[in-house]
Coordinates of C-alpha atoms in Angstrom, one line a residue:
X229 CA -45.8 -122.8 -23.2
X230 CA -45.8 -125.3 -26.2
X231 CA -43.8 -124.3 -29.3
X232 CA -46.8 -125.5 -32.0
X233 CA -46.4 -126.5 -35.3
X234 CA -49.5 -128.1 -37.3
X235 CA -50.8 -128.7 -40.2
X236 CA -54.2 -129.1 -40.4
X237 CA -56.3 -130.5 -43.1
X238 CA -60.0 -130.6 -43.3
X239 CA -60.5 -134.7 -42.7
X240 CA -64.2 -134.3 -43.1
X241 CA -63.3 -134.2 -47.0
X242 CA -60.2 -135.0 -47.5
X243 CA -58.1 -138.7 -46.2
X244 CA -54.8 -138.3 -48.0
X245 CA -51.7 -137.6 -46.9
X246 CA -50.1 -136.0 -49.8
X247 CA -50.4 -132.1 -49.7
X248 CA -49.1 -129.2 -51.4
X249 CA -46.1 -128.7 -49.9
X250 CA -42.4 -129.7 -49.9
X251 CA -40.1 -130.0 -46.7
X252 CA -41.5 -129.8 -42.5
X253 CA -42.2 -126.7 -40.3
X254 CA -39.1 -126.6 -38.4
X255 CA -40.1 -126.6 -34.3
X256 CA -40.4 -123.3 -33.6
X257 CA -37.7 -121.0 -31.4
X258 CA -41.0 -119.4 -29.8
X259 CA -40.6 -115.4 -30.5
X260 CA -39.9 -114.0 -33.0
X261 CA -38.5 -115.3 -36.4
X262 CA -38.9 -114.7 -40.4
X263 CA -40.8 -116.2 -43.6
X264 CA -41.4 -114.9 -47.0
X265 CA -43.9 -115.4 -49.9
X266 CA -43.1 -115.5 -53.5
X267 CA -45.8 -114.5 -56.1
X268 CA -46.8 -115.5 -59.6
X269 CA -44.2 -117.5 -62.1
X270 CA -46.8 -117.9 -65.0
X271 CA -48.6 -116.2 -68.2
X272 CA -45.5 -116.5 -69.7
X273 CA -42.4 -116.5 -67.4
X274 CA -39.5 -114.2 -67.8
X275 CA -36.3 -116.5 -68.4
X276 CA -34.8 -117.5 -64.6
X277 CA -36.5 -114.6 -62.5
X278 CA -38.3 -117.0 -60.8
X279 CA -35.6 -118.9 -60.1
X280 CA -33.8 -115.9 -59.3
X281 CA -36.8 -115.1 -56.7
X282 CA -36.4 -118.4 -54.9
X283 CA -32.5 -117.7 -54.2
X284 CA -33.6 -114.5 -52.7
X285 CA -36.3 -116.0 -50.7
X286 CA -33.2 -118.7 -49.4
X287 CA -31.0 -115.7 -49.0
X288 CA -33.0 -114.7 -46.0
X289 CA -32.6 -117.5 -44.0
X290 CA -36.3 -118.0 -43.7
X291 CA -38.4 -120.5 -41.2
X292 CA -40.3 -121.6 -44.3
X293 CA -42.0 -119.9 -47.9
X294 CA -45.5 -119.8 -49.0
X295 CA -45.8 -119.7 -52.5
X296 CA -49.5 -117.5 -53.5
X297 CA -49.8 -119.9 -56.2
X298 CA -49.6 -119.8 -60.3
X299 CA -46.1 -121.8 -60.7
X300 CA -46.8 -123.9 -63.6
X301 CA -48.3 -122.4 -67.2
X302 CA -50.7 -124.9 -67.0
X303 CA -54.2 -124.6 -68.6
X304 CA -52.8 -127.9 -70.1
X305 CA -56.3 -130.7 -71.2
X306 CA -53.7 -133.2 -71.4
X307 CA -52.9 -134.5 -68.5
X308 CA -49.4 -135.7 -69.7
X309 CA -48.2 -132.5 -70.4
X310 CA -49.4 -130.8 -67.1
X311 CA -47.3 -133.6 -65.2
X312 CA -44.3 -132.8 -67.5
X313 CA -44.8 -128.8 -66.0
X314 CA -44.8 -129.8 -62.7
X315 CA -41.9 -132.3 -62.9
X316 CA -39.8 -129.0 -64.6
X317 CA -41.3 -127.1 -61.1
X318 CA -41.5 -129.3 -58.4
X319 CA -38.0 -130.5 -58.0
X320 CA -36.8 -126.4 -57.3
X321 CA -39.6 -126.4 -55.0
X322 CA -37.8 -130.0 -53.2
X323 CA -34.8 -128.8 -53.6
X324 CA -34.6 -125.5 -52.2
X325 CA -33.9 -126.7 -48.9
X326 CA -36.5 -124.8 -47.1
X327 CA -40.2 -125.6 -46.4
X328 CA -42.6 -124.2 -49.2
X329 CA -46.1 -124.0 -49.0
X330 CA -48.4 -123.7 -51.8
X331 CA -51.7 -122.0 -52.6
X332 CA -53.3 -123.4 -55.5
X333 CA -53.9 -120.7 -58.3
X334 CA -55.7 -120.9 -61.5
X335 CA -53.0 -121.5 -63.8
X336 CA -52.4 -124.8 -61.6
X337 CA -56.1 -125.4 -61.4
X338 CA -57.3 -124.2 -64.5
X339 CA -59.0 -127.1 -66.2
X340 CA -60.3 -130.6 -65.4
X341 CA -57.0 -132.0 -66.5
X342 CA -55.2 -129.9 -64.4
X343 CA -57.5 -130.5 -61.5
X344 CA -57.2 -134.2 -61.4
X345 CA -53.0 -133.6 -62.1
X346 CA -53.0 -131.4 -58.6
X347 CA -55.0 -133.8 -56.6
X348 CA -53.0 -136.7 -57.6
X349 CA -49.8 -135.0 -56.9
X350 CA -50.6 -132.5 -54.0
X351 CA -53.7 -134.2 -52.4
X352 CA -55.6 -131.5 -51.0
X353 CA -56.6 -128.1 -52.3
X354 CA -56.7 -125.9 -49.6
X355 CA -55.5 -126.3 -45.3
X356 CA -54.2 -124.7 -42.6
X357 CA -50.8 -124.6 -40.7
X358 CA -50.1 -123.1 -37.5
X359 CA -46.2 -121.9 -36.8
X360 CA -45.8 -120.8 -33.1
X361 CA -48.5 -118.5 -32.4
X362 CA -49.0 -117.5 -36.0
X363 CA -52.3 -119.1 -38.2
X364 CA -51.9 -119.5 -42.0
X365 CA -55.6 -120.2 -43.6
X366 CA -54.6 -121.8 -47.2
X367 CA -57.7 -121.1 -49.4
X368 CA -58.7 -122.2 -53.2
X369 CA -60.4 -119.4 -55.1
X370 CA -60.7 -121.8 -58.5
X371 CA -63.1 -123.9 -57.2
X372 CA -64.8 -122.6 -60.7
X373 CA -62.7 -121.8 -63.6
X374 CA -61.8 -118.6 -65.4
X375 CA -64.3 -118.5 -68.6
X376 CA -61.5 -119.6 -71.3
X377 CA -63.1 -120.5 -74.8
X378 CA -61.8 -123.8 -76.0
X379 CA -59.9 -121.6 -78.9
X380 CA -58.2 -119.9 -76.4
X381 CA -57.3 -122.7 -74.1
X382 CA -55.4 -124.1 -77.1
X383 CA -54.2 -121.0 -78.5
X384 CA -52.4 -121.3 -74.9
X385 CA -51.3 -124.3 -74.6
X386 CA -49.4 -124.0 -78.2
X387 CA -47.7 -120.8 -76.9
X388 CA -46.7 -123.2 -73.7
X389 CA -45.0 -125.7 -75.7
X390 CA -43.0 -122.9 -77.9
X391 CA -41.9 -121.7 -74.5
X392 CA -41.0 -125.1 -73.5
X393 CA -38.5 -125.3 -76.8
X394 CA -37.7 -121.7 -76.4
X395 CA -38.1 -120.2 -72.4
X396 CA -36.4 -116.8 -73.6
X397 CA -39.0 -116.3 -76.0
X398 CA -41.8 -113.7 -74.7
X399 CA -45.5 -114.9 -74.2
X400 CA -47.1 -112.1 -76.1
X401 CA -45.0 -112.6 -78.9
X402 CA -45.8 -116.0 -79.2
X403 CA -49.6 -115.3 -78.9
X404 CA -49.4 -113.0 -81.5
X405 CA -47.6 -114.5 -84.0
X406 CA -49.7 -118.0 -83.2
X407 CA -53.0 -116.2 -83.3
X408 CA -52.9 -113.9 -86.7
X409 CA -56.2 -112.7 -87.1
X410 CA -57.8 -115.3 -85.5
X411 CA -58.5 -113.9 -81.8
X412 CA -58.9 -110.1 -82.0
X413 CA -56.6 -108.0 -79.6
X414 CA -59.4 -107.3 -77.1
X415 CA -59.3 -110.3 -76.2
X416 CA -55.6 -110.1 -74.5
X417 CA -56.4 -106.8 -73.3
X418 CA -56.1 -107.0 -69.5
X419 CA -58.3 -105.4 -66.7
X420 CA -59.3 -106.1 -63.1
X421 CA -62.8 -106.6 -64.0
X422 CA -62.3 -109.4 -66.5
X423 CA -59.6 -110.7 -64.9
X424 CA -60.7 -111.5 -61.4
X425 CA -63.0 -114.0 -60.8
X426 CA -62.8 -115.5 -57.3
X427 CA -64.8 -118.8 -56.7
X428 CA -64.4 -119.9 -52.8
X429 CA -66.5 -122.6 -51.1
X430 CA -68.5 -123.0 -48.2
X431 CA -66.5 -126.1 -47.6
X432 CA -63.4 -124.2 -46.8
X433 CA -65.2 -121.4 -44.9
X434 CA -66.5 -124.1 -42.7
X435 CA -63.3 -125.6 -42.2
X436 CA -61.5 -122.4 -41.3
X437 CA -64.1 -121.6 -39.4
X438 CA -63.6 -124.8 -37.0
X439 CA -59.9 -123.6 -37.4
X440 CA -59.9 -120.5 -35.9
X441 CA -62.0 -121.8 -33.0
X442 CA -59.3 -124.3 -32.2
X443 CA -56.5 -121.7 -32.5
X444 CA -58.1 -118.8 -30.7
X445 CA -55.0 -117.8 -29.0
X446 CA -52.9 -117.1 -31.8
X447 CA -51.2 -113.8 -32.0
X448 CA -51.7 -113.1 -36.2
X449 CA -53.5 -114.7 -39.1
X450 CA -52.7 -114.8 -42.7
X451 CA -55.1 -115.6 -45.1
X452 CA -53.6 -116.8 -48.4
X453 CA -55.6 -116.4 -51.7
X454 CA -54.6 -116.9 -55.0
X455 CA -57.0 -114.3 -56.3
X456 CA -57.9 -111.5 -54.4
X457 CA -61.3 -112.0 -53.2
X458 CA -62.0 -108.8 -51.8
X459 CA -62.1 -107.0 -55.2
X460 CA -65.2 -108.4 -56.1
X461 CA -68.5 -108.7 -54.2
X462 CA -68.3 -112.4 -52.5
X463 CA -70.7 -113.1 -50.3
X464 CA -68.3 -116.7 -49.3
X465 CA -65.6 -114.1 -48.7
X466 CA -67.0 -111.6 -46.5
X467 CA -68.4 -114.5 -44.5
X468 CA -64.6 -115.3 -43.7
X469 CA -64.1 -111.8 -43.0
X470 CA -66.7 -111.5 -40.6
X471 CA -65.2 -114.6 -38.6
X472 CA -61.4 -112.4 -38.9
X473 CA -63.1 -109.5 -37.5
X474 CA -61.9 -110.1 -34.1
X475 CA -58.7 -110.7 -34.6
X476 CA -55.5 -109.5 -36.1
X477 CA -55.4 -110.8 -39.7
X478 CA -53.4 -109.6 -42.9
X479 CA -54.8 -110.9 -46.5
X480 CA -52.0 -111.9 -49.2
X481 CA -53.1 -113.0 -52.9
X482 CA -51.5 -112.8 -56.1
X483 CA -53.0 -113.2 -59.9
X484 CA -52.9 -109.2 -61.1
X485 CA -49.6 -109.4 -61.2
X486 CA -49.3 -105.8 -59.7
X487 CA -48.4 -105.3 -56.2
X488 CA -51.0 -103.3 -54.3
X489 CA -52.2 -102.8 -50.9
X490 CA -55.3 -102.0 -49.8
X491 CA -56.3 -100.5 -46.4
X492 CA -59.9 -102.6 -45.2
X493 CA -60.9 -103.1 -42.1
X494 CA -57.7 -101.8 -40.4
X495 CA -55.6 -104.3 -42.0
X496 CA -53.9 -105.1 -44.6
X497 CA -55.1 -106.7 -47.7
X498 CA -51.7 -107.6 -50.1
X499 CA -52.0 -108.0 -53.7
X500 CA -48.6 -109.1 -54.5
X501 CA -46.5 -108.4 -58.0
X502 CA -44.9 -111.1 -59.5
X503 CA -42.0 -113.4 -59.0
X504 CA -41.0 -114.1 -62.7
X505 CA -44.8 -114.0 -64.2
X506 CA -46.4 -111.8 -66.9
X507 CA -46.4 -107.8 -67.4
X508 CA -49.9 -107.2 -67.1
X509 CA -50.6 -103.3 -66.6
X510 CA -48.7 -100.4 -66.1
X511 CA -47.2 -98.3 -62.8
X512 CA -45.5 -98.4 -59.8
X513 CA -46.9 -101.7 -58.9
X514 CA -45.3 -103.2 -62.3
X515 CA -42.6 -105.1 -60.2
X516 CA -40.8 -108.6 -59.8
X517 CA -40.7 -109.3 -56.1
X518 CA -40.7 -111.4 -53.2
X519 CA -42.2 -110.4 -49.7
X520 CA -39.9 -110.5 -47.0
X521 CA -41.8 -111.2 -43.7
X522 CA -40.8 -110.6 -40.0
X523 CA -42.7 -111.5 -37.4
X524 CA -41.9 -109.5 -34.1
X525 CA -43.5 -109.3 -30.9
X526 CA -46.3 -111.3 -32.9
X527 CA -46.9 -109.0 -35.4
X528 CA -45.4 -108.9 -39.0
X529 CA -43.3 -106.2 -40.7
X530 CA -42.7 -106.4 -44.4
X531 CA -40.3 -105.7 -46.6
X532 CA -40.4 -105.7 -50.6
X533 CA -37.4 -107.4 -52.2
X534 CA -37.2 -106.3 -55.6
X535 CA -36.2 -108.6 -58.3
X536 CA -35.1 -106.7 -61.2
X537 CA -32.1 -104.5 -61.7
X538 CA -29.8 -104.0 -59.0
X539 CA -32.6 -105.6 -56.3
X540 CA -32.8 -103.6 -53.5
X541 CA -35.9 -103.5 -51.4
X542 CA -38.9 -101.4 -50.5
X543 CA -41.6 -101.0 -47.7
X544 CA -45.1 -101.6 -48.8
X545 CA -46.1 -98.0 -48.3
X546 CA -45.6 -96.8 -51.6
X547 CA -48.1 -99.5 -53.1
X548 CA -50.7 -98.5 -50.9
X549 CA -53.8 -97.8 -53.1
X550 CA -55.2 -94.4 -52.9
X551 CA -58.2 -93.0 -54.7
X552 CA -56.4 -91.4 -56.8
X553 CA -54.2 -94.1 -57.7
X554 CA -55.2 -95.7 -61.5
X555 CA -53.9 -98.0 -64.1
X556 CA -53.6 -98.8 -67.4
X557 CA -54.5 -102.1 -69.3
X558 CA -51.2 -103.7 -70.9

């Protein structure tokens, strides 16, 4: 049998050859073998714990990382500044040593500026990759962006550029002492229902759809979101589910900032914590993490490798979601 490893871009849109990612697929062993993702750096990143999450992610001798997206602050309007973020990011990403592969999140796609800044650097906004007998489906959920009013947008970016001078300075604090009385408190006040706003296209859908014809004998599929699409109704969504349906799958986004797994379908759907990003709500889920992946016998086993303190690591079941489980805005 043929060891595969492709990466597959949708050439009835795209004729580039730059693409979000940094280093090759090695050939695969065939069997079994390891990746990890790594979850959100931004909305005001804690001083070297993302860094800190990429040696850990090395430390396990992985075949390759996907990163869910969010590495740069971003929501930058000039276009100078983004590509001075992304020269500070990319060269960890080169130089890690092992293959990363990025999903485009809002903070890197976040406004025209930072639109035309990804596609000159990283080509293409969302692919596919196949590793052995293991489908990745790369998707863009900022194909429209979060509703940001211009006061905001540069109430941001001034915070960005005090945590360029100063990166042990704390987000918040700088939003606060930069905004005074001029953007009341509700308006930093965090929930799921504000904060998630998915936008997919039928583009992708169409192209993964042609994907998973092609690659019908794989053993798993991931699906990578930045934002996680199932919380809200999405009709572009659940059209992609609906093509899953017969087949084993498992869903990993990012963007809450609060690791949670949901139970749908019979799989799993992974919101991951953070790697380095922004406290957002409280609980159990509250965590800086990567997410260790083994795949065995052609099915993955996780494992939660906690960030903070002495490290250590976890099994996803305790971040299963329950209906009892709540949480509070920060």
């Amino acid at each position: 049998m043929t060891n595969k490893r492709d990466l597959i871009i949708d050439d009835t849109k795209f004729s580039t050859k730059k693409g979000p990612w940094f280093g090759e697929l090695p050939v695969p062993r065939g069997g079994d073998y390891d990746f990890a993702f790594i979850s959100d750096r931004t909305g005001g990143a804690v001083h070297g714990m993302f860094e800190k999450g990429l040696e850990a992610a090395k430390k396990l001798n992985p075949d390759f990382i996907v990163s869910i997206g969010d590495l740069v602050e971003g929501y930058w309007t000039d276009e100078a500044e983004a590509h001075e973020e992304w020269d500070r990011i990319d060269p960890l990403l080169a130089g890690l040593g092992v293959p990363v592969f990025q999903t485009v999140g809002n903070h890197d796609y976040g406004t025209e500026a930072m639109i035309r800044v990804w596609r000159e650097r990283k080509g293409i906004d969302y692919y596919a990759f196949r590793y052995d007998r293991t489908l990745f489906l790369i998707a863009n959920t900022e194909t429209a962006p979060l509703p940001l009013p211009e006061a905001m947008l540069e109430l941001i970016q001034r915070a960005n550029r005090e945590l360029i001078r100063n990166p042990q300075a704390l987000f918040v604090d700088l939003i606060g002492d930069l905004a005074g009385d001029g953007v009341p408190a509700e308006a930093w006040t965090m929930n799921e229902d504000t904060l998630i706003h998915p936008h997919l296209s039928d583009e992708q859908i169409d192209f993964f759809e042609r994907v998973l014809a092609d690659n019908a004998d794989v053993d798993w599929t991931f699906v990578c979101l930045h934002q996680p699409a199932w919380k809200k109704p999405d009709p572009i969504f659940e059209r992609l589910e609906r093509l899953l349906e017969d087949r084993p799958y498992t869903v990993v986004s990012g963007h809450v900032h609060y690791l949670e797994v949901t139970e749908k379908r019979g799989r799993q759907y992974i919101q991951m914590g953070k790697t380095g990003g922004l406290h957002c709500f409280e609980g159990q889920g509250d965590i800086h993490h990567i997410l260790s992946v083994k795949m065995r016998g052609g099915a993955p086993r996780f494992e939660v490798i906690l960030l903070e303190g002495e490290g250590g690591t976890d099994t996803l079941d305790a971040y299963t979601k329950r209906a009892a489980d709540t949480k509070q805005t920060a």
